[in-house]
Short mmCIF file of C-alpha atoms and ligand atoms in Angstrom, two decimals:
data_model
loop_
_atom_site.label_atom_id
_atom_site.label_comp_id
_atom_site.label_asym_id
_atom_site.label_seq_id
_atom_site.Cartn_x
_atom_site.Cartn_y
_atom_site.Cartn_z
CA MET A 164 -0.13 -2.92 20.96
CA GLU A 165 -1.55 -4.50 17.68
CA ASP A 166 -1.52 -2.24 14.36
CA TYR A 167 -5.17 -1.27 14.06
CA LEU A 168 -7.38 1.25 11.96
CA ILE A 169 -10.49 3.51 12.61
CA ARG A 170 -12.98 4.87 10.48
CA ALA A 171 -15.09 7.61 11.56
CA ILE A 172 -17.46 10.31 10.27
CA THR A 173 -18.76 13.47 11.81
CA THR A 174 -22.03 13.42 13.23
CA ASN A 175 -22.78 16.46 10.96
CA LYS A 176 -22.13 14.03 7.80
CA GLU A 177 -19.73 16.42 6.02
CA ILE A 178 -16.00 14.65 7.12
CA ARG A 179 -15.23 10.99 6.81
CA ALA A 180 -11.99 10.47 8.51
CA LEU A 181 -9.74 7.50 8.86
CA ALA A 182 -6.22 6.56 10.56
CA VAL A 183 -3.99 4.04 11.25
CA ASN A 184 -1.11 2.80 12.99
CA SER A 185 0.91 0.43 10.79
CA THR A 186 4.16 -0.13 13.09
CA LYS A 187 4.79 -3.53 13.02
CA THR A 188 3.46 -4.45 9.69
CA VAL A 189 6.12 -1.69 7.94
CA GLU A 190 8.49 -3.81 9.91
CA GLU A 191 7.30 -6.70 9.29
CA ALA A 192 7.83 -5.76 5.40
CA ARG A 193 11.34 -4.20 6.22
CA LYS A 194 12.24 -7.65 7.45
CA ILE A 195 10.71 -9.66 4.65
CA HIS A 196 12.35 -7.59 2.13
CA ASN A 197 15.69 -6.49 4.03
CA THR A 198 14.91 -2.92 2.71
CA THR A 199 17.37 0.05 3.87
CA PRO A 200 15.94 2.91 5.78
CA LEU A 201 14.83 5.09 2.88
CA ALA A 202 13.47 1.86 0.82
CA THR A 203 11.75 1.00 4.05
CA ALA A 204 10.31 4.72 4.16
CA ALA A 205 9.13 4.86 0.94
CA LEU A 206 7.19 1.24 0.84
CA GLY A 207 5.81 2.07 4.86
CA ARG A 208 4.24 5.17 3.39
CA VAL A 209 2.46 3.32 0.29
CA MET A 210 1.40 0.41 2.30
CA SER A 211 -0.03 2.61 5.21
CA GLY A 212 -1.82 4.77 2.48
CA GLY A 213 -2.98 1.32 1.05
CA LEU A 214 -4.55 0.23 4.18
CA LEU A 215 -6.30 3.41 4.27
CA MET A 216 -7.59 3.00 0.70
CA GLY A 217 -8.27 -0.64 0.99
CA SER A 218 -10.75 0.13 3.99
CA LEU A 219 -12.75 2.12 1.77
CA VAL A 220 -13.91 -0.83 -0.36
CA LYS A 221 -16.70 -3.65 0.55
CA SER A 222 -16.04 -6.80 1.82
CA GLY A 223 -13.90 -9.06 -0.74
CA GLU A 224 -12.85 -6.14 -2.45
CA GLU A 225 -8.63 -5.51 -3.30
CA THR A 226 -7.20 -1.92 -3.77
CA SER A 227 -3.56 -1.71 -5.50
CA LEU A 228 -1.13 1.16 -5.18
CA SER A 229 1.48 1.12 -8.31
CA ILE A 230 3.96 3.59 -8.39
CA ARG A 231 6.73 4.29 -11.02
CA GLY A 232 9.66 6.50 -11.11
CA ASP A 233 12.58 7.28 -12.49
CA GLY A 234 14.09 7.83 -9.32
CA PRO A 235 16.41 4.60 -8.25
CA ILE A 236 13.87 2.89 -6.39
CA LYS A 237 12.15 2.32 -9.60
CA LYS A 238 8.85 0.44 -8.39
CA ILE A 239 6.56 0.00 -5.59
CA LEU A 240 3.63 -2.01 -5.63
CA VAL A 241 1.15 -2.55 -2.31
CA GLU A 242 -1.81 -4.43 -1.89
CA ALA A 243 -4.37 -4.09 0.62
CA ASN A 244 -7.85 -5.42 1.41
CA GLN A 245 -10.90 -4.53 3.09
CA LYS A 246 -9.96 -6.81 6.24
CA GLY A 247 -6.95 -4.74 6.82
CA GLU A 248 -4.55 -7.30 5.21
CA VAL A 249 -1.37 -5.45 3.31
CA ARG A 250 1.46 -6.91 1.38
CA GLY A 251 4.12 -5.24 -1.07
CA TYR A 252 7.69 -4.58 -2.38
CA VAL A 253 9.70 -2.03 -4.13
CA ALA A 254 11.95 -2.77 -6.96
CA ASN A 255 14.96 -1.38 -5.42
CA PRO A 256 15.09 -2.68 -2.08
CA LYS A 257 19.19 -1.60 -1.37
CA LEU A 258 18.66 1.90 -1.69
CA PRO A 259 21.41 4.02 -0.18
CA LEU A 260 20.58 6.44 2.05
CA LYS A 261 19.90 9.86 1.31
CA LEU A 262 18.48 12.97 3.42
CA THR A 263 16.49 15.78 2.59
CA LYS A 264 18.04 19.69 3.77
CA SER A 265 15.40 19.06 6.71
CA LYS A 266 17.57 15.64 7.19
CA LYS A 267 14.51 13.40 6.70
CA LEU A 268 14.60 10.62 4.49
CA ASP A 269 14.36 11.27 0.78
CA VAL A 270 11.70 9.47 -0.44
CA ALA A 271 10.57 11.98 -3.05
CA SER A 272 14.12 11.84 -4.98
CA ALA A 273 14.44 8.08 -4.58
CA ILE A 274 10.67 7.70 -6.49
CA GLY A 275 11.64 10.64 -8.93
CA LYS A 276 8.96 11.74 -11.43
CA GLY A 277 6.70 9.13 -12.91
CA GLU A 278 2.74 7.99 -11.94
CA LEU A 279 0.75 6.51 -9.18
CA VAL A 280 -1.88 3.71 -10.70
CA VAL A 281 -4.63 2.89 -8.09
CA ARG A 282 -6.61 -0.03 -9.43
CA LYS A 283 -9.46 -1.61 -7.36
CA ASN A 284 -10.59 -5.09 -8.22
CA TYR A 285 -14.33 -5.38 -7.20
CA PHE A 286 -16.56 -7.95 -6.34
CA MET A 287 -18.71 -9.21 -9.79
CA LYS A 288 -18.09 -6.04 -11.15
CA GLU A 289 -15.33 -4.45 -13.54
CA PRO A 290 -12.21 -3.17 -12.11
CA TYR A 291 -11.79 0.44 -11.60
CA GLU A 292 -8.36 1.81 -12.47
CA GLY A 293 -7.18 5.29 -12.09
CA LYS A 294 -3.98 7.23 -13.21
CA VAL A 295 -2.34 10.48 -11.91
CA LYS A 296 1.13 12.05 -12.14
CA LEU A 297 3.17 12.45 -9.21
CA ILE A 298 3.26 15.82 -7.99
CA SER A 299 5.84 15.44 -5.10
CA GLY A 300 6.90 11.99 -4.75
CA GLU A 301 5.98 12.01 -0.68
CA ILE A 302 3.28 9.73 -1.53
CA GLY A 303 0.96 11.25 0.97
CA ASP A 304 0.15 14.56 -1.50
CA ASP A 305 0.26 12.13 -4.24
CA LEU A 306 -2.82 10.14 -2.68
CA SER A 307 -4.69 13.29 -1.75
CA TYR A 308 -4.24 14.38 -5.40
CA TYR A 309 -5.66 11.11 -6.54
CA PHE A 310 -8.59 11.25 -4.82
CA THR A 311 -9.02 14.86 -5.59
CA LYS A 312 -8.45 14.40 -9.41
CA SER A 313 -9.34 11.06 -10.16
CA GLU A 314 -12.14 10.39 -7.89
CA GLN A 315 -13.63 13.78 -7.62
CA THR A 316 -13.41 13.25 -3.68
CA PRO A 317 -11.37 16.33 -2.15
CA SER A 318 -9.04 14.62 0.51
CA SER A 319 -6.32 15.09 2.77
CA VAL A 320 -3.94 12.06 3.28
CA GLY A 321 -0.90 12.24 5.87
CA VAL A 322 1.21 9.03 5.69
CA GLY A 323 4.64 8.54 7.96
CA VAL A 324 7.54 6.15 8.54
CA LEU A 325 10.28 6.82 11.35
CA VAL A 326 13.37 4.46 11.03
CA ASP A 327 15.32 3.89 14.14
CA LYS A 328 19.17 3.88 14.21
CA ASP A 329 18.97 -0.34 14.24
CA LYS A 330 17.28 0.30 11.24
CA SER A 331 14.16 -0.91 12.60
CA VAL A 332 10.82 0.43 12.20
CA LYS A 333 10.36 3.06 14.90
CA ALA A 334 6.77 4.68 14.17
CA ALA A 335 4.42 4.43 10.81
CA GLY A 336 1.02 5.28 10.36
CA GLY A 337 -1.19 7.55 8.49
CA PHE A 338 -4.45 9.41 8.20
CA LEU A 339 -7.34 10.07 5.34
CA ILE A 340 -9.24 12.74 5.86
CA GLN A 341 -12.36 13.24 3.11
CA LEU A 342 -14.77 15.87 2.51
CA LEU A 343 -18.49 14.79 2.10
CA PRO A 344 -20.59 16.43 -0.61
CA GLU A 345 -22.30 18.38 2.38
CA ALA A 346 -19.33 19.73 3.69
CA SER A 347 -19.82 23.84 3.95
CA ASP A 348 -16.84 26.50 3.98
CA GLU A 349 -16.78 26.98 7.62
CA THR A 350 -16.08 23.07 7.68
CA ILE A 351 -13.55 23.03 5.44
CA ASP A 352 -11.42 26.16 6.96
CA LYS A 353 -11.77 24.47 10.16
CA LEU A 354 -10.31 20.94 8.83
CA GLU A 355 -7.28 22.88 6.76
CA ASN A 356 -6.45 24.68 10.22
CA ASN A 357 -6.56 21.60 12.42
CA ILE A 358 -4.39 19.41 9.48
CA GLY A 359 -1.95 22.20 9.34
CA LYS A 360 -1.41 22.25 12.86
CA ILE A 361 0.02 18.23 12.16
CA ASN A 362 3.65 18.66 12.20
CA SER A 363 5.50 15.24 12.00
CA LEU A 364 2.86 12.21 11.98
CA SER A 365 5.66 9.47 12.38
CA ARG A 366 6.87 11.90 15.52
CA LEU A 367 3.46 11.78 17.06
CA ILE A 368 2.99 7.84 16.11
CA GLU A 369 6.43 7.47 18.06
CA GLU A 370 5.14 9.62 20.96
CA GLY A 371 2.75 7.15 21.33
CA THR A 372 -0.42 9.13 19.73
CA THR A 373 -2.97 6.65 18.87
CA PRO A 374 -5.16 6.73 16.00
CA GLU A 375 -7.78 7.58 18.14
CA ASP A 376 -5.87 10.62 19.43
CA LEU A 377 -5.13 11.66 16.29
CA LEU A 378 -8.46 11.91 14.88
CA ASP A 379 -9.00 13.82 18.07
CA LEU A 380 -6.49 16.28 16.63
CA LEU A 381 -7.80 16.26 12.98
CA LEU A 382 -11.15 16.76 14.21
CA GLU A 383 -10.81 19.30 16.56
CA GLY A 384 -14.09 21.25 17.22
CA PHE A 385 -16.42 18.53 15.38
CA ASP A 386 -18.05 16.20 17.20
CA TYR A 387 -17.77 12.48 15.55
CA ARG A 388 -18.35 8.70 15.53
CA ILE A 389 -16.27 5.92 15.25
CA MET A 390 -18.11 3.38 12.69
CA ALA A 391 -15.43 0.63 12.63
CA GLU A 392 -12.35 -0.46 14.14
CA LYS A 393 -10.24 -3.66 12.81
CA ASN A 394 -6.30 -5.19 13.50
CA VAL A 395 -3.97 -4.37 10.36
CA GLU A 396 -1.60 -6.52 9.47
CA TYR A 397 1.14 -7.66 6.80
CA LYS A 398 0.01 -10.74 4.99
CA CYS A 399 0.21 -12.35 1.88
CA GLY A 400 -2.29 -14.73 0.03
CA CYS A 401 -0.16 -16.30 -2.31
CA ASN A 402 -0.77 -19.94 -3.03
CA ARG A 403 0.51 -22.25 -5.81
CA GLU A 404 -2.58 -21.72 -8.44
CA GLN A 405 -1.90 -18.03 -8.31
CA VAL A 406 2.20 -18.71 -8.71
CA LYS A 407 1.75 -20.86 -11.52
CA GLY A 408 0.17 -18.14 -13.70
CA VAL A 409 3.03 -16.25 -12.59
CA MET A 410 5.59 -19.50 -14.17
CA ILE A 411 3.67 -19.54 -17.04
CA SER A 412 4.16 -15.91 -18.01
CA LEU A 413 8.01 -16.50 -18.34
CA GLY A 414 7.13 -18.03 -21.73
CA GLU A 415 7.33 -21.84 -22.73
CA ASP A 416 11.44 -21.34 -24.06
CA GLU A 417 12.24 -19.92 -20.83
CA LEU A 418 10.64 -22.59 -19.03
CA ARG A 419 11.77 -25.80 -20.88
CA GLU A 420 15.55 -24.09 -20.46
CA THR A 421 15.24 -24.21 -16.89
CA LEU A 422 13.81 -27.25 -16.87
CA GLU A 423 16.52 -28.54 -18.90
CA GLU A 424 19.57 -26.91 -16.34
CA GLU A 425 17.84 -27.78 -13.23
CA GLY A 426 15.26 -30.30 -13.60
CA LYS A 427 12.58 -28.04 -12.21
CA VAL A 428 11.33 -24.43 -12.01
CA GLU A 429 11.53 -22.51 -9.01
CA ILE A 430 9.69 -19.25 -8.47
CA LYS A 431 9.67 -16.87 -5.42
CA CYS A 432 6.78 -14.46 -4.33
CA HIS A 433 7.73 -10.90 -4.93
CA PHE A 434 5.38 -10.06 -1.80
CA CYS A 435 6.86 -12.63 1.00
CA LYS A 436 9.66 -14.16 -0.53
CA SER A 437 7.84 -18.02 -0.17
CA LYS A 438 9.49 -20.38 -2.51
CA TYR A 439 7.08 -22.79 -4.96
CA GLU A 440 9.01 -25.56 -6.77
CA PHE A 441 7.40 -26.60 -9.45
CA ASN A 442 8.62 -30.12 -10.84
CA GLU A 443 9.06 -31.31 -14.83
CA LYS A 444 5.54 -33.07 -15.07
CA GLU A 445 3.72 -30.06 -13.66
CA VAL A 446 5.72 -27.38 -15.63
CA GLU A 447 4.89 -29.44 -18.88
CA GLU A 448 1.03 -29.83 -18.15
CA ALA A 449 0.96 -26.03 -17.33
CA ILE A 450 2.59 -25.53 -20.53
CA LYS A 451 0.16 -27.83 -22.16
CA ASN A 452 -3.01 -25.79 -20.51
CA SER A 453 -1.54 -22.59 -21.22
CA ASN A 454 -1.58 -23.45 -25.06
CA LYS A 455 -4.70 -25.13 -24.89
CA LYS A 456 -6.22 -21.99 -23.59
CA GLN A 457 -4.41 -19.56 -26.13
CA GLU A 458 -5.92 -21.71 -29.05
CA GLY A 459 -9.27 -21.54 -27.83
ZN1 LIG B 267 3.53 -14.65 -0.92
#
């Protein structure tokens, strides 16, 4: 079964709900970055959240989630778009195993104290940036807090990743529930009760719970309609021009030094590990163009 995401609205127009199965997508990220289980769980949770958030923007628009903390993982960056494509990386993919008291991968302590920055690149509009302090480091709660605090939309986000004994991803996914402005107190109570019944999201997905089943559980007692369904996948849209921009940011001195030593400059994409090689002529030209831009 391919990974996919569904978006629904209750017929009383009080709740918006999304659910995603991202098992294969997170496994793809694990293979690319060769992450240890704890890093896989952290990255996979943010990626699942990114896919959910990325589905709330319009076609052609992108959402990026960046988490910086004082824990050993240091940084997680995830970018997702409305088409269901996501890519991401962690600064430290080799985190040693650490479990919580309840024997779960300790994502919160891997991330530590820090902040979550959400950036939305709109089509033809100024980008939007929202920033919140991490309140738990467990990702789901932090994303809920972000929506409620920064976007003033009361939301509940659940994300989970289950790593298998052989370190591959056994199950990954998530949900995003948002209260729309017309939501009544009765709806809120019923919803909170439903959300409270979800114990372990990754276990549910492992047991074969589909995004539809998940919405049935979360929206129990409500009529709802599925508005959209789409496949999701790990996809990096990097290209030579973009990577050239990254190369230039290394600075003229460092580039010249590398040229002298190696006769070329090699840049690896952070997201997909693709290698891009630039020869002396290309590097010199890029330096010249960037100097011109700075003067102009
Ligand atoms: Zn790439």
